[in-house]
PDB file of C-alpha atoms in Angstrom:
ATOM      1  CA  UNK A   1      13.676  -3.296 -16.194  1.00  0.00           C
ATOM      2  CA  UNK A   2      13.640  -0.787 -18.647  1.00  0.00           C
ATOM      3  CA  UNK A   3      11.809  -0.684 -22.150  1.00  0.00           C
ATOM      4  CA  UNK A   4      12.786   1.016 -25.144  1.00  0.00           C
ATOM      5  CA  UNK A   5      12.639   0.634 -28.976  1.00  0.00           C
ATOM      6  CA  UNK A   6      16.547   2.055 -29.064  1.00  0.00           C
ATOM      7  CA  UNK A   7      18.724   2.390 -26.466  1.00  0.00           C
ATOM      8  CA  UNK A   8      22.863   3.485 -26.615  1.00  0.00           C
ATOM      9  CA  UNK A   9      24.730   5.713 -24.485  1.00  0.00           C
ATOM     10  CA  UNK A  10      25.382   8.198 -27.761  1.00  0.00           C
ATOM     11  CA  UNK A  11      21.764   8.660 -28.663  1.00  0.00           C
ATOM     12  CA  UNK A  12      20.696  12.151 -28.675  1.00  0.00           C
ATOM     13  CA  UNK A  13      17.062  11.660 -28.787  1.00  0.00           C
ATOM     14  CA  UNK A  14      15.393  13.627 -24.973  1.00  0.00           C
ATOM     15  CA  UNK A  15      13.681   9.680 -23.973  1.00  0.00           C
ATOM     16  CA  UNK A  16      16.793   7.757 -25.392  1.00  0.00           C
ATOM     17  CA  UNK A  17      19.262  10.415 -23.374  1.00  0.00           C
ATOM     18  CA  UNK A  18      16.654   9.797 -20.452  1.00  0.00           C
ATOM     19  CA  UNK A  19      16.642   6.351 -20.513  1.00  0.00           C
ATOM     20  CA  UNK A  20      20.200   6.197 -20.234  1.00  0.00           C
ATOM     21  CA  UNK A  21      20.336   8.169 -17.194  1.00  0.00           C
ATOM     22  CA  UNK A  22      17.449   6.384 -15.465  1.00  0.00           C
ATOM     23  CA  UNK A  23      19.432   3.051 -15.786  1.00  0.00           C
ATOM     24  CA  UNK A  24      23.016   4.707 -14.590  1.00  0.00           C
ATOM     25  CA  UNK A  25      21.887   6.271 -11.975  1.00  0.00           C
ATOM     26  CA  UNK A  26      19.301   3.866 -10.551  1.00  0.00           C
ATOM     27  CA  UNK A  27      22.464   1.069 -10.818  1.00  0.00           C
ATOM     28  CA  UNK A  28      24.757   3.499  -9.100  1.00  0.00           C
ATOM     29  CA  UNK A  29      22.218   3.586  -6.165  1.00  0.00           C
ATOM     30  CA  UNK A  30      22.617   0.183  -5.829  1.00  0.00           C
ATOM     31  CA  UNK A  31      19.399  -1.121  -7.955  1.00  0.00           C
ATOM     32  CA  UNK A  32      19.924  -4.360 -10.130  1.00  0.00           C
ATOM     33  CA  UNK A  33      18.698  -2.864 -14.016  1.00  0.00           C
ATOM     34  CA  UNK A  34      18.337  -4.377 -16.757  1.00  0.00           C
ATOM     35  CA  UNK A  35      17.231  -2.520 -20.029  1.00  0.00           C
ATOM     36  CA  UNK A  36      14.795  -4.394 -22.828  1.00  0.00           C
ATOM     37  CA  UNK A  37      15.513  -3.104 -26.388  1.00  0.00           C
ATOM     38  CA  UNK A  38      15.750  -3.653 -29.672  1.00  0.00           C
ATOM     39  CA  UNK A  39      18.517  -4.566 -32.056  1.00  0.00           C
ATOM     40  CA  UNK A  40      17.489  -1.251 -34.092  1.00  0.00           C
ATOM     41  CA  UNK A  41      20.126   1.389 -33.712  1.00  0.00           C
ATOM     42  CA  UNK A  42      17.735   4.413 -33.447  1.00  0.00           C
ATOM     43  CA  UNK A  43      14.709   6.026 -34.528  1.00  0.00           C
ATOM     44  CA  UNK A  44      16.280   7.421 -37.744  1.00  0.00           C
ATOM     45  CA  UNK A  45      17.519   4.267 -38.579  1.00  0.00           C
ATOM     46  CA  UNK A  46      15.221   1.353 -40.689  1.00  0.00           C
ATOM     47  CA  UNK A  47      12.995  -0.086 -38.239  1.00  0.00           C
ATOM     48  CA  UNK A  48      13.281  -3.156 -39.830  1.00  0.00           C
ATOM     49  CA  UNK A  49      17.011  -3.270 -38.963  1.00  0.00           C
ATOM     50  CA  UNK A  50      18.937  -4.992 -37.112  1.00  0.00           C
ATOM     51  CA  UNK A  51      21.971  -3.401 -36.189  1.00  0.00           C
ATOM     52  CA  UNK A  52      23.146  -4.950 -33.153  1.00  0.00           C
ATOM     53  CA  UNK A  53      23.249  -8.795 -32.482  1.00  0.00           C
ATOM     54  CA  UNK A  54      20.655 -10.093 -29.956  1.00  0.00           C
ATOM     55  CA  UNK A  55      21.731 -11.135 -26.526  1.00  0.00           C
ATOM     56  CA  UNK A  56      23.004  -9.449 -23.408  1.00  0.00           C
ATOM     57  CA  UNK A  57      25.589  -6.990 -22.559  1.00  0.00           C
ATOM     58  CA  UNK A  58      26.629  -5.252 -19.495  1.00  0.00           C
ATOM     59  CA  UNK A  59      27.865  -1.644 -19.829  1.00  0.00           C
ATOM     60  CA  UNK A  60      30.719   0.054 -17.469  1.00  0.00           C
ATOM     61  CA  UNK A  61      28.135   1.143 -15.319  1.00  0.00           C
ATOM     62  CA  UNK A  62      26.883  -2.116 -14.306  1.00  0.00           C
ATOM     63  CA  UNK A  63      23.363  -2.610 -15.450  1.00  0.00           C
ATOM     64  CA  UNK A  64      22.781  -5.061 -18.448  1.00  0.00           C
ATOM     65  CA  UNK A  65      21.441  -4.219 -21.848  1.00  0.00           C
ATOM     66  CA  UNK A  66      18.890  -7.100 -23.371  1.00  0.00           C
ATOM     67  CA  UNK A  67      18.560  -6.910 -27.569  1.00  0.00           C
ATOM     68  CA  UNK A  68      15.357  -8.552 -29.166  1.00  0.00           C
ATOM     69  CA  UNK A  69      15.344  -8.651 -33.195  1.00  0.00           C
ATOM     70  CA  UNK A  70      13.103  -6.158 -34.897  1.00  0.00           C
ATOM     71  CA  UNK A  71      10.764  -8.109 -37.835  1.00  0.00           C
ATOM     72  CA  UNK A  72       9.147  -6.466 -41.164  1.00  0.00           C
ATOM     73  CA  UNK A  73       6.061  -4.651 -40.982  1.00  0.00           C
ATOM     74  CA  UNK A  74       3.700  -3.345 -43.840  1.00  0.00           C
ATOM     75  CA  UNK A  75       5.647   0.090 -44.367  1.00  0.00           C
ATOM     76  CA  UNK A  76       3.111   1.240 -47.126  1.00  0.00           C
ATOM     77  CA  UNK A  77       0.066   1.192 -44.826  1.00  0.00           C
ATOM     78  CA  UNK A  78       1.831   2.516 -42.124  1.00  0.00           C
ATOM     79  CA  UNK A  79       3.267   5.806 -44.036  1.00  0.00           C
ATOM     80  CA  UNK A  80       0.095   6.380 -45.394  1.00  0.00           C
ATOM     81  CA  UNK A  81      -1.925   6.268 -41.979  1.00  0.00           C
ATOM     82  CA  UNK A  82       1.310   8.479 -40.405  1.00  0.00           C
ATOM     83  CA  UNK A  83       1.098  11.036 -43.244  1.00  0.00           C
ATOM     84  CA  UNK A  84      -2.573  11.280 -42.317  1.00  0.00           C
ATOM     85  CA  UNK A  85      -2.189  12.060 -38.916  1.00  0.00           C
ATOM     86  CA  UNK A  86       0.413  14.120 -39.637  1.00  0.00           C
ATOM     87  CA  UNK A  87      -1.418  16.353 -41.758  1.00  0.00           C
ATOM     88  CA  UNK A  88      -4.648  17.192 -39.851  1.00  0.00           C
ATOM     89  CA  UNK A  89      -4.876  20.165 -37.619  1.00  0.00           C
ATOM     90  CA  UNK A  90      -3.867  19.786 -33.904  1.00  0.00           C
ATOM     91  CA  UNK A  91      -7.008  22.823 -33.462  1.00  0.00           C
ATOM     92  CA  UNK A  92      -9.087  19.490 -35.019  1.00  0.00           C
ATOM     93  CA  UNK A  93      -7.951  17.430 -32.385  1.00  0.00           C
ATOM     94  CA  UNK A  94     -10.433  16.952 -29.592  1.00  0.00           C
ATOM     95  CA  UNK A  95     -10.144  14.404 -26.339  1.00  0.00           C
ATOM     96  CA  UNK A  96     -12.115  10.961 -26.921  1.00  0.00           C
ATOM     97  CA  UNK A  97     -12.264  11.442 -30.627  1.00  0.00           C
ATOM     98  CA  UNK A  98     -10.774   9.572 -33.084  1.00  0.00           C
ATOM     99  CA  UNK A  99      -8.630  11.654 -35.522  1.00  0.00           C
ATOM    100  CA  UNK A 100      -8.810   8.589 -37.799  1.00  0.00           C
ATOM    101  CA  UNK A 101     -10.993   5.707 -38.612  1.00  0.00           C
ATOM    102  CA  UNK A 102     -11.189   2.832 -35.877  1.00  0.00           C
ATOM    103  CA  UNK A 103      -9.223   0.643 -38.520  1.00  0.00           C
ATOM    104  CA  UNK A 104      -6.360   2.797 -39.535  1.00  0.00           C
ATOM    105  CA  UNK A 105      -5.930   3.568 -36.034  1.00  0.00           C
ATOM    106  CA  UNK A 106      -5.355   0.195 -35.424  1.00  0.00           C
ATOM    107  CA  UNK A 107      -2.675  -0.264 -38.558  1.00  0.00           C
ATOM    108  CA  UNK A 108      -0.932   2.560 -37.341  1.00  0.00           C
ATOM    109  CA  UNK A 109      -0.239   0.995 -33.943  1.00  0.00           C
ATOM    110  CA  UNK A 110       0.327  -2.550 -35.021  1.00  0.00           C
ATOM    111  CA  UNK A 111       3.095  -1.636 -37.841  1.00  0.00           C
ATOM    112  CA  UNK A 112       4.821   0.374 -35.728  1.00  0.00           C
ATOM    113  CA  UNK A 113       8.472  -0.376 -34.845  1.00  0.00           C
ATOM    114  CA  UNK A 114       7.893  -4.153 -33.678  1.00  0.00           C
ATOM    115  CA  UNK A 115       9.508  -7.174 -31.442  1.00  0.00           C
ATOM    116  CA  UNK A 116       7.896 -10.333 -31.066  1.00  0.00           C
ATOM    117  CA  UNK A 117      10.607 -12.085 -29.024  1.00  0.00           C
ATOM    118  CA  UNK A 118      10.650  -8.483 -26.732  1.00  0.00           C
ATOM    119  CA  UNK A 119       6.963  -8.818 -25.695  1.00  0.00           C
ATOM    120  CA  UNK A 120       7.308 -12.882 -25.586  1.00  0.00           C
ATOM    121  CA  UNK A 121      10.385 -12.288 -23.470  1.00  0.00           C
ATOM    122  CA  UNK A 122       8.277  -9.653 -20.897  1.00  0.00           C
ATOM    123  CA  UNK A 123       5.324 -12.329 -20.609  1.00  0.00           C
ATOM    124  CA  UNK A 124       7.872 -15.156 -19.527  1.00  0.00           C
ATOM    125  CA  UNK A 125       9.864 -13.280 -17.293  1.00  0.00           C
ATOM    126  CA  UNK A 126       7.301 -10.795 -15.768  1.00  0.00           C
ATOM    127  CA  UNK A 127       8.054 -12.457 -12.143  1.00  0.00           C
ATOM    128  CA  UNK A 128      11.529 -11.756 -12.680  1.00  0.00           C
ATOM    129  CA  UNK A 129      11.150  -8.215 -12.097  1.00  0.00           C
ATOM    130  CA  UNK A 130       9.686  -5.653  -9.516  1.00  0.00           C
ATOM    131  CA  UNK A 131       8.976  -3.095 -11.889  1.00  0.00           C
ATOM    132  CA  UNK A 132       9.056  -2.163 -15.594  1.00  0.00           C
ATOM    133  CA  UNK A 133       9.506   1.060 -16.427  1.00  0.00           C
ATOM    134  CA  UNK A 134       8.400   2.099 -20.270  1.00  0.00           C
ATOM    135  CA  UNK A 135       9.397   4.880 -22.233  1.00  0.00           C
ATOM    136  CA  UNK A 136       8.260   6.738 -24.272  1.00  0.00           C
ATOM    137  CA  UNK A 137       4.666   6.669 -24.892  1.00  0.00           C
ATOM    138  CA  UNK A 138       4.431   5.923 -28.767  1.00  0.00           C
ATOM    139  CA  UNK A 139       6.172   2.793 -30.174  1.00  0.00           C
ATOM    140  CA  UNK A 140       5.237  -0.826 -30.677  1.00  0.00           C
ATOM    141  CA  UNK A 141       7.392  -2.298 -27.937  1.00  0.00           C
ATOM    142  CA  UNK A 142       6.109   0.410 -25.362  1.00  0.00           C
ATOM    143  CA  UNK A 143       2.599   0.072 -25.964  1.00  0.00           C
ATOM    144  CA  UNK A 144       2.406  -4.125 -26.564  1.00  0.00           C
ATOM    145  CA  UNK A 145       4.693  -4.530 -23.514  1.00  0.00           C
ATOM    146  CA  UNK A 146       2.309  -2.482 -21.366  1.00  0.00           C
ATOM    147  CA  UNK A 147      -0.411  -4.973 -22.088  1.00  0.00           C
ATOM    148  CA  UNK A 148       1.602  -7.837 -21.430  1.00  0.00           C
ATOM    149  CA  UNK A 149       2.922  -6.470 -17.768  1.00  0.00           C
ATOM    150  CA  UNK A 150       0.662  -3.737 -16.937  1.00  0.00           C
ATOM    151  CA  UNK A 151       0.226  -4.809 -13.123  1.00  0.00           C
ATOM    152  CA  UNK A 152       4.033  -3.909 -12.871  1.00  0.00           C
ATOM    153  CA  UNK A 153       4.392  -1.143 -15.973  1.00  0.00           C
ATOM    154  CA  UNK A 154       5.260   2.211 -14.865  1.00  0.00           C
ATOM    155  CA  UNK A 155       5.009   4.394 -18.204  1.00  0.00           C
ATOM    156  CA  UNK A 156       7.415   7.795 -18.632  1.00  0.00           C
ATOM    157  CA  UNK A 157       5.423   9.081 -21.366  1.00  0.00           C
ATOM    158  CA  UNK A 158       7.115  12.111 -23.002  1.00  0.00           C
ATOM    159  CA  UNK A 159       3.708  13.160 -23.961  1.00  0.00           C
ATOM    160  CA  UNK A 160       3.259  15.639 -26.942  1.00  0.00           C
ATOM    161  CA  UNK A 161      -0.026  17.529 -27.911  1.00  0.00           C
ATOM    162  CA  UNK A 162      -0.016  15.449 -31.288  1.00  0.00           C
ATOM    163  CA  UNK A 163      -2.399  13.500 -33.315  1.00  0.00           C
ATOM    164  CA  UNK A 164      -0.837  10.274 -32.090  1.00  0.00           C
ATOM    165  CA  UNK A 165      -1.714  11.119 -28.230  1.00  0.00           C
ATOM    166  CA  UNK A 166      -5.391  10.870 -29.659  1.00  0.00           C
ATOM    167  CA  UNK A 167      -5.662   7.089 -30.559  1.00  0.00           C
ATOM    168  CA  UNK A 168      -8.097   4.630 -28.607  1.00  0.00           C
ATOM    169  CA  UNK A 169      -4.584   2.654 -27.859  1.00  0.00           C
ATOM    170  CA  UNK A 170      -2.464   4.972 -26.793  1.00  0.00           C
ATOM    171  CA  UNK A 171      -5.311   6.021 -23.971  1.00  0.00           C
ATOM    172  CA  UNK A 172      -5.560   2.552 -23.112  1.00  0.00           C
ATOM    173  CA  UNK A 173      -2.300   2.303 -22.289  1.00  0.00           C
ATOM    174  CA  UNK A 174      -2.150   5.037 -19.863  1.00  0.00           C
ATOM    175  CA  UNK A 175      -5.349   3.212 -18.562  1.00  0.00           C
ATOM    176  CA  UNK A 176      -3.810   0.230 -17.998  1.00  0.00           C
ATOM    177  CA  UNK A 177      -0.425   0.868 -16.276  1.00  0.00           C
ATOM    178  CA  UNK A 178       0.384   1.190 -13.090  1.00  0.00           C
ATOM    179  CA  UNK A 179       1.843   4.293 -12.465  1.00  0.00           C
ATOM    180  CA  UNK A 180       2.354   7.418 -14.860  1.00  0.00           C
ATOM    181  CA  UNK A 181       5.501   9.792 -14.708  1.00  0.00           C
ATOM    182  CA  UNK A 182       5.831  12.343 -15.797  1.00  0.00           C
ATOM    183  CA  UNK A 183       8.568  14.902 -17.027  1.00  0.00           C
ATOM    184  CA  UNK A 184       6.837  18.381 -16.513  1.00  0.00           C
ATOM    185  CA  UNK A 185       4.184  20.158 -14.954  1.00  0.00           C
ATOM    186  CA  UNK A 186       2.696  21.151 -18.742  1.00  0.00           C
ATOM    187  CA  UNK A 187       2.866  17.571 -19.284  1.00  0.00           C
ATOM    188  CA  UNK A 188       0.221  15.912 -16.773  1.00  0.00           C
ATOM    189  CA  UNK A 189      -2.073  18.741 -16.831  1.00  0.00           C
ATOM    190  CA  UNK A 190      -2.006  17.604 -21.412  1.00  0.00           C
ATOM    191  CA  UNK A 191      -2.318  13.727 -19.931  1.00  0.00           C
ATOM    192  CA  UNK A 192      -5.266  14.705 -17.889  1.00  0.00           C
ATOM    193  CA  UNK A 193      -7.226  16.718 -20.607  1.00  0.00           C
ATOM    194  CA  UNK A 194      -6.506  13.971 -22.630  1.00  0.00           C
ATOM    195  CA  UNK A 195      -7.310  11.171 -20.584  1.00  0.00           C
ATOM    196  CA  UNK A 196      -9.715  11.746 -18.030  1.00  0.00           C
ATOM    197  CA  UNK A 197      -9.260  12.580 -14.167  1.00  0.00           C
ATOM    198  CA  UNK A 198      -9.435   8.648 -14.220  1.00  0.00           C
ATOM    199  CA  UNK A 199      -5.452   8.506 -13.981  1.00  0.00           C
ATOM    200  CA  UNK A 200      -4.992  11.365 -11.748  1.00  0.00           C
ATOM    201  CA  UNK A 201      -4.728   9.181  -8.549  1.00  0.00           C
ATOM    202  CA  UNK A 202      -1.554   6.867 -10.425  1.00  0.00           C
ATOM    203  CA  UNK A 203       0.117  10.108 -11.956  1.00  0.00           C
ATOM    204  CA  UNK A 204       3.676  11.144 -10.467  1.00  0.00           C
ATOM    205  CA  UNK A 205       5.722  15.000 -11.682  1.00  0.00           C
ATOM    206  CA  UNK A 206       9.093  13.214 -11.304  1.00  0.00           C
ATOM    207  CA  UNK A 207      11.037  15.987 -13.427  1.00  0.00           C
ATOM    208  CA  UNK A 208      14.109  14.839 -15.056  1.00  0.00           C
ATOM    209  CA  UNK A 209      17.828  15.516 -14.372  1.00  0.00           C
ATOM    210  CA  UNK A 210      20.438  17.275 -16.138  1.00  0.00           C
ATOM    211  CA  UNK A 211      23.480  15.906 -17.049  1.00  0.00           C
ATOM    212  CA  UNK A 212      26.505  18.514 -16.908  1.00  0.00           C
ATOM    213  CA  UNK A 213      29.043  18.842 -18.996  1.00  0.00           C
ATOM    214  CA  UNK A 214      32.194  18.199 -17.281  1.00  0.00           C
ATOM    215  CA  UNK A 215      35.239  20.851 -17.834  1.00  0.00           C
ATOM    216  CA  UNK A 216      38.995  19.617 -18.605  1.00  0.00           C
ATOM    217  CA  UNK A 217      39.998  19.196 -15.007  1.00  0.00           C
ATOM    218  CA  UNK A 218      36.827  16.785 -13.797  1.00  0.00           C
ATOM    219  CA  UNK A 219      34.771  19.890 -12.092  1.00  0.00           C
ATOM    220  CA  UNK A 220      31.602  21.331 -13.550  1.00  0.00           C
ATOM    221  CA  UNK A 221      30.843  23.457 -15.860  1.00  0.00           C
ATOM    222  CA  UNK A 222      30.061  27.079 -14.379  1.00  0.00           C
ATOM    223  CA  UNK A 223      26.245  27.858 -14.491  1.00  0.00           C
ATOM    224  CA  UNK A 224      26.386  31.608 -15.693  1.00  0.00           C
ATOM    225  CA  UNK A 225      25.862  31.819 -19.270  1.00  0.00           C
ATOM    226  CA  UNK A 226      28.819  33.163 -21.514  1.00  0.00           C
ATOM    227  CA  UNK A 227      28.664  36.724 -21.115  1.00  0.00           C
ATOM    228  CA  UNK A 228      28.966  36.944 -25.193  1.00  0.00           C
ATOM    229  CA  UNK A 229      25.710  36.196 -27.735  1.00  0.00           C
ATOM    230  CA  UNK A 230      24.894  32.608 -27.572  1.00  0.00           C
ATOM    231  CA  UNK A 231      21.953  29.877 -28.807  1.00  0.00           C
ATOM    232  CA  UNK A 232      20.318  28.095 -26.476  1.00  0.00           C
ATOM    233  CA  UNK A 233      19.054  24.743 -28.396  1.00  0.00           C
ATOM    234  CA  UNK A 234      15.947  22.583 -27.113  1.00  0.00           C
ATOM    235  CA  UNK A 235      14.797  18.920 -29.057  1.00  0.00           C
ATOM    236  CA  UNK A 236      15.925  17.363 -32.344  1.00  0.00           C
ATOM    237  CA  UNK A 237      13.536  19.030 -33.821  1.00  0.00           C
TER     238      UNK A 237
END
């Protein structure tokens, strides 16, 4: 399985276009997938939204697509413990200290994006599957499913140096899975200050792939740059 607050083949988001491409091409190899998501449409969307209809799916490429309903959360506490974080100074931030008090650390966390039937549905059906592979690092279902299936959880972090990366629950998390993959080299050496040489021995560089574009006739795009001026565009952001 894999587990994702938002999920959709035309989500541009780097973990939602990952995520994607982790669940085609493990099903083309021959793997029985099924991805865990919510019935949010994306991370710009309301979290407290249900776009899509719960239930199952299968896509063309042959792995199934579970939705779980999102609920309400208490927005006001949440924005104001987000625009806190947000606004300290990442040279502040220091490994094993709290950027924020115990409390709003935990508010943050538990009105994050959230799915009660999600987590319910991991702890009854844990046997069901070999693995569970969660990505990314940040989000309500992501961090609550870990707990509930850690033995099997394999987390895909997409860790930033941000204030978020510094909260008590996000670090135990990455204690408690399994296995850790990561994207980059940059990456794991940032999980390790972070976190302690404690996950060293469960941390994987996996890299990621790159989807090409294909050209009118089927065949690849050429790799040489155009010879012209050009922009070469990394992250929503």
């Amino acid at each position: 399985a894999i587990v994702t607050p938002w999920f959709g083949r035309d989500l541009k988001g780097g973990a939602e276009q990952h995520a994607w491409q982790i669940a085609a091409r493990l099903t083309k190899r021959g793997h029985q997938v099924d991805v865990l998501t919510t019935c949010c449409r994306s991370h710009q969307d309301d979290w407290e939204v249900n776009h899509f209809p719960p239930g199952r799916a299968r896509e063309p490429e042959g792995f199934e697509v579970a939705r779980f309903p999102v609920v309400s959360r208490d927005r006001a506490n949440f924005d104001r413990v987000c625009s806190h974080l947000l606004s300290l100074n990442s040279q502040s931030l220091k490994p094993g200290t709290l950027p924020i008090s115990a409390e709003d650390s935990k508010i943050f966390v538990s009105e994050l994006i959230k799915s009660p039937r999600l987590i319910a549905y991991l702890r009854e059906h844990e046997e069901d599957y070999s693995a569970f592979i969660f990505l990314p690092y940040l989000y309500g279902p992501v961090l609550e499913g870990i707990a509930a299936v850690s033995d099997r959880a394999a987390l895909v972090p997409c860790l930033h140096n941000e204030a978020y990366a510094y909260l008590p629950e996000v670090a135990d998390a990455f204690y408690k899975v399994r296995k850790l993959l990561f994207l980059s080299e940059g990456e794991m050496e940032l999980a390790l200050r972070l976190f302690g040489p404690g996950i060293w021995h469960k941390s994987v560089m996996v890299g990621a792939g790159v989807e090409d574009a294909p050209s009118a006739n089927g065949a690849s795009v050429a790799k040489t740059p155009h010879s012209d001026r050009y922009l070469l565009y990394l992250g929503r952001k």
